[in-house]
mmCIF file with all atom_site columns, C-alpha atoms in Angstrom:
data_model
loop_
_atom_site.group_PDB
_atom_site.id
_atom_site.type_symbol
_atom_site.label_atom_id
_atom_site.label_alt_id
_atom_site.label_comp_id
_atom_site.label_asym_id
_atom_site.label_entity_id
_atom_site.label_seq_id
_atom_site.pdbx_PDB_ins_code
_atom_site.Cartn_x
_atom_site.Cartn_y
_atom_site.Cartn_z
_atom_site.occupancy
_atom_site.B_iso_or_equiv
_atom_site.pdbx_formal_charge
_atom_site.auth_seq_id
_atom_site.auth_comp_id
_atom_site.auth_asym_id
_atom_site.auth_atom_id
_atom_site.pdbx_PDB_model_num
ATOM 1   C CA . MET A 1 1   ? 3.180   -17.172 9.960   1.00 0.00 ? 1   MET A CA 1
ATOM 2   C CA . LYS A 1 2   ? 3.921   -13.239 9.875   1.00 0.00 ? 2   LYS A CA 1
ATOM 3   C CA . VAL A 1 3   ? 3.221   -12.143 6.375   1.00 0.00 ? 3   VAL A CA 1
ATOM 4   C CA . GLY A 1 4   ? 4.227   -8.300  5.426   1.00 0.00 ? 4   GLY A CA 1
ATOM 5   C CA . TYR A 1 5   ? 3.059   -6.261  2.802   1.00 0.00 ? 5   TYR A CA 1
ATOM 6   C CA . VAL A 1 6   ? 5.073   -3.228  1.755   1.00 0.00 ? 6   VAL A CA 1
ATOM 7   C CA . ARG A 1 7   ? 4.037   -0.802  -0.754  1.00 0.00 ? 7   ARG A CA 1
ATOM 8   C CA . VAL A 1 8   ? 5.386   2.716   -2.397  1.00 0.00 ? 8   VAL A CA 1
ATOM 9   C CA . SER A 1 9   ? 3.543   4.668   -5.117  1.00 0.00 ? 9   SER A CA 1
ATOM 10  C CA . THR A 1 10  ? 6.416   4.960   -7.609  1.00 0.00 ? 10  THR A CA 1
ATOM 11  C CA . LEU A 1 11  ? 9.611   2.812   -9.047  1.00 0.00 ? 11  LEU A CA 1
ATOM 12  C CA . LYS A 1 12  ? 11.641  5.626   -8.155  1.00 0.00 ? 12  LYS A CA 1
ATOM 13  C CA . GLN A 1 13  ? 10.516  5.370   -4.383  1.00 0.00 ? 13  GLN A CA 1
ATOM 14  C CA . HIS A 1 14  ? 12.309  3.059   -1.870  1.00 0.00 ? 14  HIS A CA 1
ATOM 15  C CA . THR A 1 15  ? 10.906  0.523   0.524   1.00 0.00 ? 15  THR A CA 1
ATOM 16  C CA . ASP A 1 16  ? 13.771  0.778   2.931   1.00 0.00 ? 16  ASP A CA 1
ATOM 17  C CA . ARG A 1 17  ? 11.762  2.241   6.107   1.00 0.00 ? 17  ARG A CA 1
ATOM 18  C CA . GLN A 1 18  ? 9.118   -0.563  5.632   1.00 0.00 ? 18  GLN A CA 1
ATOM 19  C CA . ASP A 1 19  ? 11.798  -3.343  4.948   1.00 0.00 ? 19  ASP A CA 1
ATOM 20  C CA . ILE A 1 20  ? 13.537  -2.462  8.179   1.00 0.00 ? 20  ILE A CA 1
ATOM 21  C CA . LEU A 1 21  ? 10.443  -2.601  10.054  1.00 0.00 ? 21  LEU A CA 1
ATOM 22  C CA . MET A 1 22  ? 9.403   -5.954  8.650   1.00 0.00 ? 22  MET A CA 1
ATOM 23  C CA . GLU A 1 23  ? 12.634  -7.311  9.860   1.00 0.00 ? 23  GLU A CA 1
ATOM 24  C CA . LYS A 1 24  ? 12.473  -5.675  13.304  1.00 0.00 ? 24  LYS A CA 1
ATOM 25  C CA . LEU A 1 25  ? 9.060   -7.373  13.572  1.00 0.00 ? 25  LEU A CA 1
ATOM 26  C CA . GLY A 1 26  ? 10.301  -10.950 12.622  1.00 0.00 ? 26  GLY A CA 1
ATOM 27  C CA . VAL A 1 27  ? 8.179   -10.941 9.479   1.00 0.00 ? 27  VAL A CA 1
ATOM 28  C CA . GLU A 1 28  ? 8.903   -14.277 7.699   1.00 0.00 ? 28  GLU A CA 1
ATOM 29  C CA . LYS A 1 29  ? 7.542   -13.226 4.224   1.00 0.00 ? 29  LYS A CA 1
ATOM 30  C CA . VAL A 1 30  ? 7.400   -9.772  2.754   1.00 0.00 ? 30  VAL A CA 1
ATOM 31  C CA . TYR A 1 31  ? 5.243   -9.003  -0.471  1.00 0.00 ? 31  TYR A CA 1
ATOM 32  C CA . SER A 1 32  ? 6.489   -5.474  -2.047  1.00 0.00 ? 32  SER A CA 1
ATOM 33  C CA . ASP A 1 33  ? 4.637   -3.406  -4.675  1.00 0.00 ? 33  ASP A CA 1
ATOM 34  C CA . LYS A 1 34  ? 6.117   -0.314  -6.374  1.00 0.00 ? 34  LYS A CA 1
ATOM 35  C CA . VAL A 1 35  ? 2.450   1.117   -7.674  1.00 0.00 ? 35  VAL A CA 1
ATOM 36  C CA . THR A 1 36  ? -0.221  3.112   -6.724  1.00 0.00 ? 36  THR A CA 1
ATOM 37  C CA . GLY A 1 37  ? -2.570  2.014   -3.977  1.00 0.00 ? 37  GLY A CA 1
ATOM 38  C CA . LYS A 1 38  ? -5.859  3.844   -5.419  1.00 0.00 ? 38  LYS A CA 1
ATOM 39  C CA . ASN A 1 39  ? -7.288  0.367   -6.100  1.00 0.00 ? 39  ASN A CA 1
ATOM 40  C CA . ASP A 1 40  ? -6.216  -3.383  -5.370  1.00 0.00 ? 40  ASP A CA 1
ATOM 41  C CA . LYS A 1 41  ? -4.921  -4.103  -8.652  1.00 0.00 ? 41  LYS A CA 1
ATOM 42  C CA . ARG A 1 42  ? -1.647  -4.634  -7.234  1.00 0.00 ? 42  ARG A CA 1
ATOM 43  C CA . PRO A 1 43  ? 0.337   -7.876  -8.288  1.00 0.00 ? 43  PRO A CA 1
ATOM 44  C CA . GLN A 1 44  ? 1.862   -8.534  -4.845  1.00 0.00 ? 44  GLN A CA 1
ATOM 45  C CA . LEU A 1 45  ? -1.065  -7.807  -2.906  1.00 0.00 ? 45  LEU A CA 1
ATOM 46  C CA . ARG A 1 46  ? -3.246  -10.266 -5.062  1.00 0.00 ? 46  ARG A CA 1
ATOM 47  C CA . GLU A 1 47  ? -0.310  -12.959 -4.570  1.00 0.00 ? 47  GLU A CA 1
ATOM 48  C CA . MET A 1 48  ? -0.253  -12.380 -0.699  1.00 0.00 ? 48  MET A CA 1
ATOM 49  C CA . MET A 1 49  ? -3.856  -12.479 -0.315  1.00 0.00 ? 49  MET A CA 1
ATOM 50  C CA . ASN A 1 50  ? -3.791  -15.633 -2.140  1.00 0.00 ? 50  ASN A CA 1
ATOM 51  C CA . TYR A 1 51  ? -0.938  -16.993 0.076   1.00 0.00 ? 51  TYR A CA 1
ATOM 52  C CA . VAL A 1 52  ? -2.006  -16.127 3.473   1.00 0.00 ? 52  VAL A CA 1
ATOM 53  C CA . ARG A 1 53  ? -3.878  -18.976 5.442   1.00 0.00 ? 53  ARG A CA 1
ATOM 54  C CA . ASP A 1 54  ? -5.625  -19.700 8.638   1.00 0.00 ? 54  ASP A CA 1
ATOM 55  C CA . GLY A 1 55  ? -3.491  -18.563 11.607  1.00 0.00 ? 55  GLY A CA 1
ATOM 56  C CA . ASP A 1 56  ? -1.446  -16.002 9.390   1.00 0.00 ? 56  ASP A CA 1
ATOM 57  C CA . THR A 1 57  ? -0.964  -12.436 10.518  1.00 0.00 ? 57  THR A CA 1
ATOM 58  C CA . VAL A 1 58  ? -0.697  -9.694  8.041   1.00 0.00 ? 58  VAL A CA 1
ATOM 59  C CA . ILE A 1 59  ? 1.455   -6.678  8.775   1.00 0.00 ? 59  ILE A CA 1
ATOM 60  C CA . VAL A 1 60  ? 1.783   -3.514  7.260   1.00 0.00 ? 60  VAL A CA 1
ATOM 61  C CA . GLU A 1 61  ? 3.503   -0.089  8.390   1.00 0.00 ? 61  GLU A CA 1
ATOM 62  C CA . SER A 1 62  ? 0.434   2.041   7.970   1.00 0.00 ? 62  SER A CA 1
ATOM 63  C CA . ILE A 1 63  ? -3.021  1.618   6.655   1.00 0.00 ? 63  ILE A CA 1
ATOM 64  C CA . SER A 1 64  ? -2.229  3.891   3.621   1.00 0.00 ? 64  SER A CA 1
ATOM 65  C CA . ARG A 1 65  ? 0.448   1.249   2.478   1.00 0.00 ? 65  ARG A CA 1
ATOM 66  C CA . PHE A 1 66  ? -2.160  -1.347  2.410   1.00 0.00 ? 66  PHE A CA 1
ATOM 67  C CA . ALA A 1 67  ? -5.462  0.531   1.044   1.00 0.00 ? 67  ALA A CA 1
ATOM 68  C CA . ARG A 1 68  ? -6.157  4.015   0.239   1.00 0.00 ? 68  ARG A CA 1
ATOM 69  C CA . ASN A 1 69  ? -9.521  4.263   1.471   1.00 0.00 ? 69  ASN A CA 1
ATOM 70  C CA . THR A 1 70  ? -11.438 2.802   4.112   1.00 0.00 ? 70  THR A CA 1
ATOM 71  C CA . LYS A 1 71  ? -14.125 0.910   1.899   1.00 0.00 ? 71  LYS A CA 1
ATOM 72  C CA . ASP A 1 72  ? -11.006 -0.782  0.246   1.00 0.00 ? 72  ASP A CA 1
ATOM 73  C CA . LEU A 1 73  ? -9.382  -1.370  3.810   1.00 0.00 ? 73  LEU A CA 1
ATOM 74  C CA . LEU A 1 74  ? -12.392 -3.068  5.091   1.00 0.00 ? 74  LEU A CA 1
ATOM 75  C CA . GLU A 1 75  ? -12.768 -5.112  2.019   1.00 0.00 ? 75  GLU A CA 1
ATOM 76  C CA . LEU A 1 76  ? -9.195  -6.573  2.265   1.00 0.00 ? 76  LEU A CA 1
ATOM 77  C CA . VAL A 1 77  ? -9.316  -6.977  5.897   1.00 0.00 ? 77  VAL A CA 1
ATOM 78  C CA . GLU A 1 78  ? -12.815 -8.761  5.512   1.00 0.00 ? 78  GLU A CA 1
ATOM 79  C CA . GLN A 1 79  ? -11.170 -10.987 3.016   1.00 0.00 ? 79  GLN A CA 1
ATOM 80  C CA . LEU A 1 80  ? -8.568  -11.970 5.233   1.00 0.00 ? 80  LEU A CA 1
ATOM 81  C CA . THR A 1 81  ? -11.000 -12.445 8.342   1.00 0.00 ? 81  THR A CA 1
ATOM 82  C CA . VAL A 1 82  ? -12.963 -15.079 6.207   1.00 0.00 ? 82  VAL A CA 1
ATOM 83  C CA . LYS A 1 83  ? -9.671  -16.824 5.685   1.00 0.00 ? 83  LYS A CA 1
ATOM 84  C CA . GLY A 1 84  ? -8.834  -16.740 9.550   1.00 0.00 ? 84  GLY A CA 1
ATOM 85  C CA . VAL A 1 85  ? -5.834  -14.300 8.683   1.00 0.00 ? 85  VAL A CA 1
ATOM 86  C CA . GLU A 1 86  ? -5.462  -11.576 11.257  1.00 0.00 ? 86  GLU A CA 1
ATOM 87  C CA . PHE A 1 87  ? -4.400  -7.894  10.363  1.00 0.00 ? 87  PHE A CA 1
ATOM 88  C CA . VAL A 1 88  ? -1.912  -5.313  12.048  1.00 0.00 ? 88  VAL A CA 1
ATOM 89  C CA . SER A 1 89  ? -1.133  -1.871  11.089  1.00 0.00 ? 89  SER A CA 1
ATOM 90  C CA . GLN A 1 90  ? 1.827   -0.567  13.257  1.00 0.00 ? 90  GLN A CA 1
ATOM 91  C CA . LYS A 1 91  ? 1.236   3.175   12.591  1.00 0.00 ? 91  LYS A CA 1
ATOM 92  C CA . GLU A 1 92  ? -2.359  3.208   13.728  1.00 0.00 ? 92  GLU A CA 1
ATOM 93  C CA . ASN A 1 93  ? -1.972  0.634   16.234  1.00 0.00 ? 93  ASN A CA 1
ATOM 94  C CA . ILE A 1 94  ? -4.591  -1.730  14.560  1.00 0.00 ? 94  ILE A CA 1
ATOM 95  C CA . ASP A 1 95  ? -4.259  -5.328  15.681  1.00 0.00 ? 95  ASP A CA 1
ATOM 96  C CA . THR A 1 96  ? -7.054  -7.572  14.756  1.00 0.00 ? 96  THR A CA 1
ATOM 97  C CA . THR A 1 97  ? -5.975  -10.059 17.083  1.00 0.00 ? 97  THR A CA 1
ATOM 98  C CA . THR A 1 98  ? -6.943  -7.803  20.066  1.00 0.00 ? 98  THR A CA 1
ATOM 99  C CA . PRO A 1 99  ? -10.435 -6.842  21.213  1.00 0.00 ? 99  PRO A CA 1
ATOM 100 C CA . THR A 1 100 ? -9.403  -3.100  20.962  1.00 0.00 ? 100 THR A CA 1
ATOM 101 C CA . GLY A 1 101 ? -8.120  -3.660  17.553  1.00 0.00 ? 101 GLY A CA 1
ATOM 102 C CA . LYS A 1 102 ? -11.287 -5.313  16.454  1.00 0.00 ? 102 LYS A CA 1
ATOM 103 C CA . PHE A 1 103 ? -13.345 -2.493  17.984  1.00 0.00 ? 103 PHE A CA 1
ATOM 104 C CA . THR A 1 104 ? -11.123 0.078   16.045  1.00 0.00 ? 104 THR A CA 1
ATOM 105 C CA . LEU A 1 105 ? -11.558 -1.592  12.772  1.00 0.00 ? 105 LEU A CA 1
ATOM 106 C CA . THR A 1 106 ? -15.326 -1.774  13.514  1.00 0.00 ? 106 THR A CA 1
ATOM 107 C CA . LEU A 1 107 ? -15.353 2.319   14.230  1.00 0.00 ? 107 LEU A CA 1
ATOM 108 C CA . PHE A 1 108 ? -13.382 2.557   10.978  1.00 0.00 ? 108 PHE A CA 1
ATOM 109 C CA . ALA A 1 109 ? -16.302 0.618   9.149   1.00 0.00 ? 109 ALA A CA 1
ATOM 110 C CA . ALA A 1 110 ? -19.096 2.588   10.897  1.00 0.00 ? 110 ALA A CA 1
ATOM 111 C CA . VAL A 1 111 ? -17.422 5.934   10.036  1.00 0.00 ? 111 VAL A CA 1
ATOM 112 C CA . ALA A 1 112 ? -17.187 4.789   6.446   1.00 0.00 ? 112 ALA A CA 1
ATOM 113 C CA . GLU A 1 113 ? -20.873 3.916   6.200   1.00 0.00 ? 113 GLU A CA 1
ATOM 114 C CA . LEU A 1 114 ? -21.908 7.114   7.681   1.00 0.00 ? 114 LEU A CA 1
ATOM 115 C CA . GLU A 1 115 ? -19.706 9.136   5.356   1.00 0.00 ? 115 GLU A CA 1
ATOM 116 C CA . ARG A 1 116 ? -20.815 7.019   2.379   1.00 0.00 ? 116 ARG A CA 1
ATOM 117 C CA . GLU A 1 117 ? -24.304 7.617   3.056   1.00 0.00 ? 117 GLU A CA 1
ATOM 118 C CA . SER A 1 118 ? -23.884 11.321  3.811   1.00 0.00 ? 118 SER A CA 1
ATOM 119 C CA . MET A 1 119 ? -22.230 11.874  0.553   1.00 0.00 ? 119 MET A CA 1
ATOM 120 C CA . LEU A 1 120 ? -24.871 10.336  -1.380  1.00 0.00 ? 120 LEU A CA 1
ATOM 121 C CA . LEU A 1 121 ? -27.417 12.514  0.376   1.00 0.00 ? 121 LEU A CA 1
ATOM 122 C CA . ARG A 1 122 ? -25.211 15.546  -0.500  1.00 0.00 ? 122 ARG A CA 1
ATOM 123 C CA . GLN A 1 123 ? -25.067 14.528  -4.029  1.00 0.00 ? 123 GLN A CA 1
ATOM 124 C CA . ARG A 1 124 ? -28.772 13.887  -4.427  1.00 0.00 ? 124 ARG A CA 1
ATOM 125 C CA . GLU A 1 125 ? -29.619 17.398  -2.921  1.00 0.00 ? 125 GLU A CA 1
ATOM 126 C CA . GLY A 1 126 ? -27.125 19.109  -5.125  1.00 0.00 ? 126 GLY A CA 1
ATOM 127 C CA . ILE A 1 127 ? -28.691 17.536  -8.153  1.00 0.00 ? 127 ILE A CA 1
ATOM 128 C CA . ASP A 1 128 ? -32.179 18.503  -7.237  1.00 0.00 ? 128 ASP A CA 1
ATOM 129 C CA . ALA A 1 129 ? -30.915 22.145  -6.297  1.00 0.00 ? 129 ALA A CA 1
ATOM 130 C CA . ALA A 1 130 ? -29.335 22.215  -9.800  1.00 0.00 ? 130 ALA A CA 1
ATOM 131 C CA . ARG A 1 131 ? -32.287 20.880  -11.603 1.00 0.00 ? 131 ARG A CA 1
ATOM 132 C CA . GLU A 1 132 ? -34.423 23.812  -9.900  1.00 0.00 ? 132 GLU A CA 1
ATOM 133 C CA . ARG A 1 133 ? -32.212 26.350  -11.212 1.00 0.00 ? 133 ARG A CA 1
ATOM 134 C CA . GLY A 1 134 ? -32.703 24.684  -14.786 1.00 0.00 ? 134 GLY A CA 1
ATOM 135 C CA . VAL A 1 135 ? -29.333 23.008  -15.067 1.00 0.00 ? 135 VAL A CA 1
ATOM 136 C CA . LYS A 1 136 ? -29.733 20.118  -17.619 1.00 0.00 ? 136 LYS A CA 1
ATOM 137 C CA . PHE A 1 137 ? -27.679 16.890  -16.920 1.00 0.00 ? 137 PHE A CA 1
ATOM 138 C CA . GLY A 1 138 ? -26.243 14.706  -19.464 1.00 0.00 ? 138 GLY A CA 1
ATOM 139 C CA . ARG A 1 139 ? -24.555 14.901  -22.961 1.00 0.00 ? 139 ARG A CA 1
ATOM 140 C CA . LYS A 1 140 ? -25.509 17.806  -24.932 1.00 0.00 ? 140 LYS A CA 1
ATOM 141 C CA . ARG A 1 141 ? -27.247 16.627  -28.469 1.00 0.00 ? 141 ARG A CA 1
ATOM 142 C CA . LYS A 1 142 ? -24.663 17.111  -31.123 1.00 0.00 ? 142 LYS A CA 1
ATOM 143 C CA . VAL A 1 143 ? -25.783 17.842  -34.614 1.00 0.00 ? 143 VAL A CA 1
ATOM 144 C CA . SER A 1 144 ? -22.915 16.023  -36.708 1.00 0.00 ? 144 SER A CA 1
ATOM 145 C CA . GLU A 1 145 ? -21.840 17.600  -39.990 1.00 0.00 ? 145 GLU A CA 1
ATOM 146 C CA . LEU A 1 146 ? -21.212 15.470  -42.569 1.00 0.00 ? 146 LEU A CA 1
ATOM 147 C CA . PRO A 1 147 ? -17.633 14.803  -43.098 1.00 0.00 ? 147 PRO A CA 1
ATOM 148 C CA . PRO A 1 148 ? -15.694 16.647  -46.071 1.00 0.00 ? 148 PRO A CA 1
ATOM 149 C CA . PHE A 1 149 ? -15.226 13.455  -47.844 1.00 0.00 ? 149 PHE A CA 1
ATOM 150 C CA . TYR A 1 150 ? -18.895 12.562  -47.914 1.00 0.00 ? 150 TYR A CA 1
ATOM 151 C CA . VAL A 1 151 ? -20.336 11.323  -51.197 1.00 0.00 ? 151 VAL A CA 1
ATOM 152 C CA . PRO A 1 152 ? -23.873 10.719  -51.352 1.00 0.00 ? 152 PRO A CA 1
ATOM 153 C CA . ILE A 1 153 ? -24.418 6.631   -52.357 1.00 0.00 ? 153 ILE A CA 1
ATOM 154 C CA . THR A 1 154 ? -26.543 7.850   -55.392 1.00 0.00 ? 154 THR A CA 1
ATOM 155 C CA . MET A 1 155 ? -23.276 9.434   -56.984 1.00 0.00 ? 155 MET A CA 1
ATOM 156 C CA . LEU A 1 156 ? -21.461 6.005   -56.464 1.00 0.00 ? 156 LEU A CA 1
ATOM 157 C CA . VAL A 1 157 ? -24.028 3.952   -57.947 1.00 0.00 ? 157 VAL A CA 1
ATOM 158 C CA . GLY A 1 158 ? -22.967 4.508   -61.676 1.00 0.00 ? 158 GLY A CA 1
ATOM 159 C CA . THR A 1 159 ? -19.485 4.505   -61.178 1.00 0.00 ? 159 THR A CA 1
ATOM 160 C CA . PHE A 1 160 ? -19.120 0.890   -60.418 1.00 0.00 ? 160 PHE A CA 1
ATOM 161 C CA . SER A 1 161 ? -20.995 -0.375  -63.735 1.00 0.00 ? 161 SER A CA 1
#
């Protein structure tokens, strides 16, 4: 079964362009979200991921409609793969039903891993350089003053007898 996923970022945006594409491609069931794609907490995405079965194909207009970063994309595609579901992104011409599509997705994974490792290395180098310059990390200690309504407990002891 061809299953489509359509997403726009806000309630004011329209899914018309993506809906037309799904119809042209003969998609039988379409899930549609009108929420940000920055994470996978999207109701229709979750429902679609639970719905698809072995032999289905998930079709999206572009990767950016499915996931906002490579890590999320790869995790979602891995979940589909485990279920025996293929993934197709029209714009980027990624189709995991073909050897070329699988290769392209593998390249995405390799680049994502390299970028993640490089970012962590740059971060560590930056922190070390800052420490050498005397930069202190963490929250500054705060000496809190007593609130204006503070009454020492010793003053209250005699009031309640």
